[in-house]
GROMACS .gro file of C-alpha atoms in nm:
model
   90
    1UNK     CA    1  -0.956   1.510   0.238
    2UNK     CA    2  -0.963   1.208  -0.012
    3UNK     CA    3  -0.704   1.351  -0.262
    4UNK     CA    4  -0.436   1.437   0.043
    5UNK     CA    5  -0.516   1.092   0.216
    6UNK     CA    6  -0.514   0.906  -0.104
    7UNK     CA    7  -0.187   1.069  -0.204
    8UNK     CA    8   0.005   1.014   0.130
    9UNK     CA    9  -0.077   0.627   0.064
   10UNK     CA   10   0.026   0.633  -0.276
   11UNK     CA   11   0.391   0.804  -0.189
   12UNK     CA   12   0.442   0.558   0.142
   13UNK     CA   13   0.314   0.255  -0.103
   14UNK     CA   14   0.575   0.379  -0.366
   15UNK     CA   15   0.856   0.414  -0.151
   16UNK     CA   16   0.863   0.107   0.010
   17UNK     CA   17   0.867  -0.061  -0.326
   18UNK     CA   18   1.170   0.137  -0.439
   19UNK     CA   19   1.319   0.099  -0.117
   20UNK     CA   20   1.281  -0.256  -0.149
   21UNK     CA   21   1.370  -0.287  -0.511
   22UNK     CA   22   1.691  -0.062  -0.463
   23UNK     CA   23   1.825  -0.235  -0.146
   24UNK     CA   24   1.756  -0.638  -0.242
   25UNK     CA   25   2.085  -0.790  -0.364
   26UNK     CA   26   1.983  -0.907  -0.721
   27UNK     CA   27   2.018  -1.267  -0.560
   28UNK     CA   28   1.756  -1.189  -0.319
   29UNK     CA   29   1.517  -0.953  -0.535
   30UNK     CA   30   1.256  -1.218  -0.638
   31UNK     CA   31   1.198  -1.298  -0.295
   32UNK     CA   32   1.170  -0.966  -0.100
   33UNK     CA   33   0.991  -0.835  -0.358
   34UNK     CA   34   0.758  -1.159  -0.260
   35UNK     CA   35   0.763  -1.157   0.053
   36UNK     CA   36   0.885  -0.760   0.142
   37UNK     CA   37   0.624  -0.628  -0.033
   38UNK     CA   38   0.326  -0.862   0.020
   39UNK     CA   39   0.398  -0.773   0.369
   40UNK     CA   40   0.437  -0.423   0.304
   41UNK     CA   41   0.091  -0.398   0.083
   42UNK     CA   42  -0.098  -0.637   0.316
   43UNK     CA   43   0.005  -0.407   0.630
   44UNK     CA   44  -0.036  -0.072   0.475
   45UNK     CA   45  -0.449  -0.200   0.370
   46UNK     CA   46  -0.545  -0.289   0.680
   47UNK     CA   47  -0.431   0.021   0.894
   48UNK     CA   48  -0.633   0.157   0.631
   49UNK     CA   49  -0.933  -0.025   0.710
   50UNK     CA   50  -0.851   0.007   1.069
   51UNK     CA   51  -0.835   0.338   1.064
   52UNK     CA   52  -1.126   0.371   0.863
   53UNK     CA   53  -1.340   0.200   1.117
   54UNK     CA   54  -1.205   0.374   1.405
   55UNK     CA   55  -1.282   0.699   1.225
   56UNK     CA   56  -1.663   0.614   1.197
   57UNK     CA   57  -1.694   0.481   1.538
   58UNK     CA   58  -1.606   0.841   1.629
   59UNK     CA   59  -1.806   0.986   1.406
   60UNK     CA   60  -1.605   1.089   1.147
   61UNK     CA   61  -1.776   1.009   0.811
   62UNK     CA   62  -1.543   1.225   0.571
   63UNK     CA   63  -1.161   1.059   0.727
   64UNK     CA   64  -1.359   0.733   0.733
   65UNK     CA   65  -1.467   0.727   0.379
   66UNK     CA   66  -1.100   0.863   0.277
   67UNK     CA   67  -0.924   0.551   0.443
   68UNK     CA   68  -1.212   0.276   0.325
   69UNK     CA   69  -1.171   0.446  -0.055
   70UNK     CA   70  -0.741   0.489  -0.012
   71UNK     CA   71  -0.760   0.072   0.105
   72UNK     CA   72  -1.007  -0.031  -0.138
   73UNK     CA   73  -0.744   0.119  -0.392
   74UNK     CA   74  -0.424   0.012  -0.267
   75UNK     CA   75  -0.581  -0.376  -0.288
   76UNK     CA   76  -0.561  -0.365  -0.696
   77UNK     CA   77  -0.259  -0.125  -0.751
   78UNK     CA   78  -0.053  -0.279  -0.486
   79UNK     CA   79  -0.119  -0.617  -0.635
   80UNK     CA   80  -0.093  -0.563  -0.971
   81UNK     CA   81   0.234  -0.358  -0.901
   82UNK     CA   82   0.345  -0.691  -0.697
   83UNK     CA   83   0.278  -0.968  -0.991
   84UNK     CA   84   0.487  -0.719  -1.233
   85UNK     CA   85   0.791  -0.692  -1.014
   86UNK     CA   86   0.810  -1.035  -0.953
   87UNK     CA   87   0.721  -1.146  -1.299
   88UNK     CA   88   1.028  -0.921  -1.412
   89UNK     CA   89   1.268  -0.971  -1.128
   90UNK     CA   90   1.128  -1.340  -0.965
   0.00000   0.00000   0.00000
């Protein structure tokens, strides 16, 4: 369950930064990729979380874990991936 639910977040989290690389003018890239993705990253996390804590208030400990673990790793990647895109492109 951790590998599939840790995988889907992964392939949403990279699309929505190639979506957002590919589709910003390069006028404009600095600045969606600021704001775009910070949005995108900051979203993403906490319907992890959310879903995470609905999950054990129901009494599923094996989802819940899987969407605490999947957040708690999007927070590093998805920021470190953020400061390298817009130290290349800001």
């Amino acid at each position: 369950m951790l590998k599939k639910i840790l995988g889907i977040n992964l392939l949403v989290f990279v699309a929505y930064a190639i979506l957002i690389n590919i589709n910003s003018a390069v006028a404009d890239r600095g600045f969606n990729i600021a704001i775009g993705m910070g949005v995108c990253i900051a979203l993403q996390v906490g319907l992890n979380v959310v879903a995470g804590i609905v999950c054990l208030i129901m009494g599923r400990k094996e989802p819940a874990r899987s969407f605490l673990i999947s957040s708690a790793t999007l927070v590093p990647i998805g920021f470190c991936t953020w400061l390298i895109l817009l130290s290349i492109f800001g």
